PDB file of C-alpha atoms in Angstrom:
ATOM      1  CA  MET M1220     -31.832 133.443 110.913  1.00 98.00           C
ATOM      2  CA  THR M1221     -29.728 131.208 109.471  1.00 98.00           C
ATOM      3  CA  VAL M1222     -31.622 127.854 108.081  1.00 98.00           C
ATOM      4  CA  CYS M1223     -29.966 124.474 106.757  1.00 98.00           C
ATOM      5  CA  THR M1224     -32.350 121.841 107.782  1.00 98.00           C
ATOM      6  CA  GLY M1225     -31.818 119.909 110.843  1.00 98.00           C
ATOM      7  CA  ASN M1226     -30.819 123.096 112.789  1.00 98.00           C
ATOM      8  CA  ILE M1227     -28.203 121.086 114.089  1.00 98.00           C
ATOM      9  CA  CYS M1228     -24.658 121.875 111.237  1.00 98.00           C
ATOM     10  CA  ARG M1229     -24.618 124.770 108.686  1.00 98.00           C
ATOM     11  CA  SER M1230     -27.061 126.851 110.353  1.00 98.00           C
ATOM     12  CA  PRO M1231     -25.536 126.841 113.493  1.00 98.00           C
ATOM     13  CA  MET M1232     -22.580 127.439 112.848  1.00 98.00           C
ATOM     14  CA  ALA M1233     -23.442 130.433 110.613  1.00 99.00           C
ATOM     15  CA  GLU M1234     -25.093 131.330 113.945  1.00 98.00           C
ATOM     16  CA  VAL M1235     -21.618 131.203 115.742  1.00 98.00           C
ATOM     17  CA  VAL M1236     -20.321 133.338 112.940  1.00 98.00           C
ATOM     18  CA  LEU M1237     -22.503 135.955 112.942  1.00 98.00           C
ATOM     19  CA  ARG M1238     -22.526 136.616 116.145  1.00 98.00           C
ATOM     20  CA  ASP M1239     -19.166 136.883 116.609  1.00 98.00           C
ATOM     21  CA  ARG M1240     -19.051 139.074 114.056  1.00 98.00           C
ATOM     22  CA  LEU M1241     -21.699 140.885 114.554  1.00 98.00           C
ATOM     23  CA  GLU M1242     -19.592 141.838 118.549  1.00 98.00           C
ATOM     24  CA  ARG M1243     -16.623 142.790 116.619  1.00 98.00           C
ATOM     25  CA  ALA M1244     -18.588 144.946 114.607  1.00 98.00           C
ATOM     26  CA  GLY M1245     -20.842 146.372 118.088  1.00 98.00           C
ATOM     27  CA  LEU M1246     -23.795 145.383 116.503  1.00 98.00           C
ATOM     28  CA  ALA M1247     -24.332 142.909 119.319  1.00 96.00           C
ATOM     29  CA  ASP M1248     -27.045 144.673 121.289  1.00 97.00           C
ATOM     30  CA  ARG M1249     -28.846 145.901 118.010  1.00 97.00           C
ATOM     31  CA  VAL M1250     -29.141 142.197 116.581  1.00 97.00           C
ATOM     32  CA  VAL M1251     -29.874 138.900 117.070  1.00 97.00           C
ATOM     33  CA  VAL M1252     -29.266 136.317 115.401  1.00 98.00           C
ATOM     34  CA  ASP M1253     -30.930 132.464 115.606  1.00 98.00           C
ATOM     35  CA  SER M1254     -30.817 129.363 113.971  1.00 98.00           C
ATOM     36  CA  SER M1255     -33.338 127.156 112.935  1.00 98.00           C
ATOM     37  CA  GLY M1256     -34.367 123.988 110.017  1.00 98.00           C
ATOM     38  CA  ILE M1257     -36.970 123.286 108.105  1.00 98.00           C
ATOM     39  CA  SER M1258     -37.359 119.739 109.175  1.00 98.00           C
ATOM     40  CA  ASP M1259     -37.981 118.706 113.052  1.00 97.00           C
ATOM     41  CA  GLU M1260     -36.089 115.456 112.394  1.00 97.00           C
ATOM     42  CA  GLU M1261     -33.392 117.150 114.898  1.00 98.00           C
ATOM     43  CA  ASP M1262     -35.889 119.069 117.280  1.00 98.00           C
ATOM     44  CA  GLY M1263     -33.836 119.804 120.635  1.00 98.00           C
ATOM     45  CA  ASN M1264     -31.022 117.937 119.554  1.00 98.00           C
ATOM     46  CA  PRO M1265     -27.777 120.012 119.640  1.00 98.00           C
ATOM     47  CA  VAL M1266     -24.481 120.952 117.608  1.00 98.00           C
ATOM     48  CA  ASP M1267     -23.549 118.562 116.019  1.00 98.00           C
ATOM     49  CA  ARG M1268     -20.923 117.616 118.028  1.00 98.00           C
ATOM     50  CA  ARG M1269     -18.172 117.164 114.676  1.00 98.00           C
ATOM     51  CA  ALA M1270     -19.307 121.081 113.867  1.00 98.00           C
ATOM     52  CA  ALA M1271     -18.766 122.318 117.156  1.00 98.00           C
ATOM     53  CA  SER M1272     -14.978 121.346 117.440  1.00 98.00           C
ATOM     54  CA  VAL M1273     -14.855 122.853 114.522  1.00 98.00           C
ATOM     55  CA  LEU M1274     -16.111 126.283 115.700  1.00 98.00           C
ATOM     56  CA  ARG M1275     -14.117 125.977 119.440  1.00 98.00           C
ATOM     57  CA  GLU M1276     -10.382 124.388 116.901  1.00 98.00           C
ATOM     58  CA  HIS M1277     -11.559 128.127 115.238  1.00 98.00           C
ATOM     59  CA  GLY M1278     -11.956 130.223 117.852  1.00 98.00           C
ATOM     60  CA  TYR M1279     -15.424 129.464 118.580  1.00 98.00           C
ATOM     61  CA  GLU M1280     -17.506 129.780 121.064  1.00 97.00           C
ATOM     62  CA  VAL M1281     -19.996 126.943 121.458  1.00 97.00           C
ATOM     63  CA  PRO M1282     -23.165 128.111 122.948  1.00 94.00           C
ATOM     64  CA  ARG M1283     -25.660 126.253 124.289  1.00 96.00           C
ATOM     65  CA  HIS M1284     -28.311 125.134 122.187  1.00 97.00           C
ATOM     66  CA  ARG M1285     -31.218 123.201 120.675  1.00 98.00           C
ATOM     67  CA  ALA M1286     -31.981 122.047 117.491  1.00 98.00           C
ATOM     68  CA  HIS M1287     -36.302 123.575 116.447  1.00 98.00           C
ATOM     69  CA  ARG M1288     -38.106 124.093 113.545  1.00 98.00           C
ATOM     70  CA  ILE M1289     -38.984 127.338 111.970  1.00 98.00           C
ATOM     71  CA  THR M1290     -42.154 128.477 112.537  1.00 97.00           C
ATOM     72  CA  PRO M1291     -44.464 131.123 110.844  1.00 96.00           C
ATOM     73  CA  ASP M1292     -43.833 133.809 113.279  1.00 96.00           C
ATOM     74  CA  GLU M1293     -40.405 133.231 113.072  1.00 97.00           C
ATOM     75  CA  LEU M1294     -40.664 133.343 109.255  1.00 97.00           C
ATOM     76  CA  GLY M1295     -42.710 136.577 110.013  1.00 96.00           C
ATOM     77  CA  GLN M1296     -40.993 138.413 112.499  1.00 97.00           C
ATOM     78  CA  ARG M1297     -37.380 137.680 111.053  1.00 97.00           C
ATOM     79  CA  ASP M1298     -35.190 141.219 109.240  1.00 96.00           C
ATOM     80  CA  LEU M1299     -33.849 138.563 107.178  1.00 98.00           C
ATOM     81  CA  LEU M1300     -33.404 134.627 106.229  1.00 98.00           C
ATOM     82  CA  LEU M1301     -30.540 133.790 105.523  1.00 98.00           C
ATOM     83  CA  ALA M1302     -31.114 129.512 103.970  1.00 98.00           C
ATOM     84  CA  MET M1303     -28.118 128.011 103.354  1.00 98.00           C
ATOM     85  CA  THR M1304     -29.153 126.020  99.798  1.00 98.00           C
ATOM     86  CA  ALA M1305     -31.578 126.883  96.691  1.00 98.00           C
ATOM     87  CA  ARG M1306     -34.378 124.361  98.564  1.00 98.00           C
ATOM     88  CA  HIS M1307     -33.976 125.951 102.050  1.00 98.00           C
ATOM     89  CA  ALA M1308     -35.215 129.379 100.435  1.00 98.00           C
ATOM     90  CA  ARG M1309     -37.711 128.154  98.516  1.00 98.00           C
ATOM     91  CA  TRP M1310     -39.202 126.056 101.262  1.00 98.00           C
ATOM     92  CA  LEU M1311     -39.107 129.873 103.616  1.00 98.00           C
ATOM     93  CA  ARG M1312     -40.040 131.656 100.262  1.00 98.00           C
ATOM     94  CA  THR M1313     -43.437 129.299 100.331  1.00 98.00           C
ATOM     95  CA  GLN M1314     -44.125 129.471 103.756  1.00 97.00           C
ATOM     96  CA  ALA M1315     -44.009 132.892 104.059  1.00 97.00           C
ATOM     97  CA  PRO M1316     -47.159 134.538 105.422  1.00 96.00           C
ATOM     98  CA  ASP M1317     -46.776 136.961 102.369  1.00 96.00           C
ATOM     99  CA  GLU M1318     -44.240 138.744 100.577  1.00 97.00           C
ATOM    100  CA  GLU M1319     -42.864 141.286 102.445  1.00 97.00           C
ATOM    101  CA  ALA M1320     -41.380 138.033 104.262  1.00 97.00           C
ATOM    102  CA  ALA M1321     -40.632 135.696 101.141  1.00 97.00           C
ATOM    103  CA  ALA M1322     -38.641 139.109 100.185  1.00 97.00           C
ATOM    104  CA  ARG M1323     -36.526 139.115 102.329  1.00 98.00           C
ATOM    105  CA  VAL M1324     -35.130 135.484 102.123  1.00 98.00           C
ATOM    106  CA  ARG M1325     -31.685 135.195 101.158  1.00 98.00           C
ATOM    107  CA  MET M1326     -29.008 133.122  99.749  1.00 98.00           C
ATOM    108  CA  TYR M1327     -26.393 133.224 102.821  1.00 98.00           C
ATOM    109  CA  ARG M1328     -23.367 132.959 100.007  1.00 98.00           C
ATOM    110  CA  SER M1329     -25.175 135.838  98.047  1.00 97.00           C
ATOM    111  CA  PHE M1330     -23.186 137.516 100.566  1.00 98.00           C
ATOM    112  CA  ASP M1331     -19.730 136.036  99.637  1.00 97.00           C
ATOM    113  CA  PRO M1332     -17.710 138.018  96.838  1.00 95.00           C
ATOM    114  CA  ALA M1333     -15.863 134.925  96.152  1.00 94.00           C
ATOM    115  CA  ALA M1334     -18.859 132.632  95.646  1.00 93.00           C
ATOM    116  CA  PRO M1335     -19.788 131.560  92.474  1.00 86.00           C
ATOM    117  CA  GLY M1336     -21.754 133.366  89.284  1.00 74.00           C
ATOM    118  CA  LEU M1337     -21.138 136.995  91.421  1.00 65.00           C
ATOM    119  CA  ASP M1338     -18.845 138.364  89.642  1.00 57.00           C
ATOM    120  CA  ASP M1339     -20.527 138.775  86.459  1.00 56.00           C
ATOM    121  CA  PRO M1340     -21.622 142.374  86.694  1.00 52.00           C
ATOM    122  CA  ALA M1341     -25.540 142.058  86.493  1.00 51.00           C
ATOM    123  CA  GLY M1342     -24.965 140.783  89.477  1.00 51.00           C
ATOM    124  CA  ALA M1343     -27.087 137.735  88.748  1.00 55.00           C
ATOM    125  CA  VAL M1344     -26.897 134.526  89.624  1.00 56.00           C
ATOM    126  CA  ALA M1345     -27.522 131.746  86.981  1.00 61.00           C
ATOM    127  CA  ASP M1346     -28.879 129.015  89.432  1.00 88.00           C
ATOM    128  CA  GLU M1347     -29.690 129.443  93.264  1.00 94.00           C
ATOM    129  CA  SER M1348     -28.422 126.186  93.313  1.00 94.00           C
ATOM    130  CA  ASP M1349     -24.668 127.167  92.366  1.00 95.00           C
ATOM    131  CA  LEU M1350     -24.742 129.705  96.339  1.00 97.00           C
ATOM    132  CA  ASP M1351     -25.161 126.133  98.376  1.00 98.00           C
ATOM    133  CA  ILE M1352     -23.600 125.774 101.650  1.00 98.00           C
ATOM    134  CA  GLU M1353     -23.665 121.818 101.104  1.00 96.00           C
ATOM    135  CA  ASP M1354     -24.746 119.598 104.316  1.00 97.00           C
ATOM    136  CA  PRO M1355     -21.504 117.943 105.789  1.00 98.00           C
ATOM    137  CA  TRP M1356     -23.054 115.584 107.965  1.00 97.00           C
ATOM    138  CA  TYR M1357     -23.018 112.564 106.046  1.00 95.00           C
ATOM    139  CA  GLY M1358     -19.018 113.573 105.174  1.00 96.00           C
ATOM    140  CA  ASP M1359     -16.004 114.007 107.164  1.00 97.00           C
ATOM    141  CA  ARG M1360     -14.004 116.748 108.991  1.00 97.00           C
ATOM    142  CA  ARG M1361     -12.664 117.829 106.318  1.00 98.00           C
ATOM    143  CA  ASP M1362     -17.077 118.420 104.914  1.00 98.00           C
ATOM    144  CA  PHE M1363     -16.975 120.466 108.464  1.00 98.00           C
ATOM    145  CA  GLU M1364     -13.781 123.005 107.490  1.00 98.00           C
ATOM    146  CA  ARG M1365     -15.201 123.215 104.103  1.00 98.00           C
ATOM    147  CA  THR M1366     -18.971 125.210 105.521  1.00 98.00           C
ATOM    148  CA  LEU M1367     -16.821 127.376 107.597  1.00 98.00           C
ATOM    149  CA  GLU M1368     -14.869 128.581 105.742  1.00 98.00           C
ATOM    150  CA  GLN M1369     -18.243 128.840 103.454  1.00 98.00           C
ATOM    151  CA  VAL M1370     -19.803 130.594 106.190  1.00 98.00           C
ATOM    152  CA  GLU M1371     -16.385 133.200 107.316  1.00 98.00           C
ATOM    153  CA  ALA M1372     -16.858 133.809 103.519  1.00 98.00           C
ATOM    154  CA  ALA M1373     -19.086 135.504 103.609  1.00 98.00           C
ATOM    155  CA  ALA M1374     -19.875 136.650 107.028  1.00 98.00           C
ATOM    156  CA  ASP M1375     -18.805 139.880 106.553  1.00 98.00           C
ATOM    157  CA  ALA M1376     -20.355 141.475 103.642  1.00 98.00           C
ATOM    158  CA  ILE M1377     -23.398 139.457 105.555  1.00 98.00           C
ATOM    159  CA  VAL M1378     -22.764 142.401 108.930  1.00 98.00           C
ATOM    160  CA  GLU M1379     -22.021 145.005 106.599  1.00 98.00           C
ATOM    161  CA  HIS M1380     -25.537 144.570 105.357  1.00 98.00           C
ATOM    162  CA  VAL M1381     -27.165 144.396 108.622  1.00 98.00           C
ATOM    163  CA  ARG M1382     -25.481 147.867 109.153  1.00 97.00           C
ATOM    164  CA  GLY M1383     -26.941 149.321 106.576  1.00 96.00           C
ATOM    165  CA  LEU M1384     -30.399 147.827 107.370  1.00 95.00           C
ATOM    166  CA  LEU M1385     -29.837 149.387 111.241  1.00 95.00           C
ATOM    167  CA  ARG M1386     -29.254 152.629 109.665  1.00 92.00           C
TER     168      ARG M1386
END
């Protein structure tokens, strides 16, 4: 599950990209990808029109989507929770039903080999917020393009991680 604030921009963009990559990897029938938000402010709304436009222009099919806030059941049931920002990751970890669920929270960009801080030999990131995917909602088209670039940059490594979990 990909997670952002309102579930109308970043997390649905990541959901669409991951579904596409998992399908290409032949794993679509073994993996469910969905998305949610930590807030209910956009509950029921579709993907932001700007996010949908950028996805379509890059060759992605944008399915029907209704934004929703992550539920306690979802927090406990998902094998991997991919947070768009450090704030989202902290919230997910504090809301997780147990330590095992909290340990399944990862920063989405922690899978991007070119992300800041990941070239450290120890593999440590000084501050998780260095891996934030900023909210494009407040910006212009270029901000949505940048979000898609960041989402795509981590997607293949996420697919490989999931492949490893399936073994």
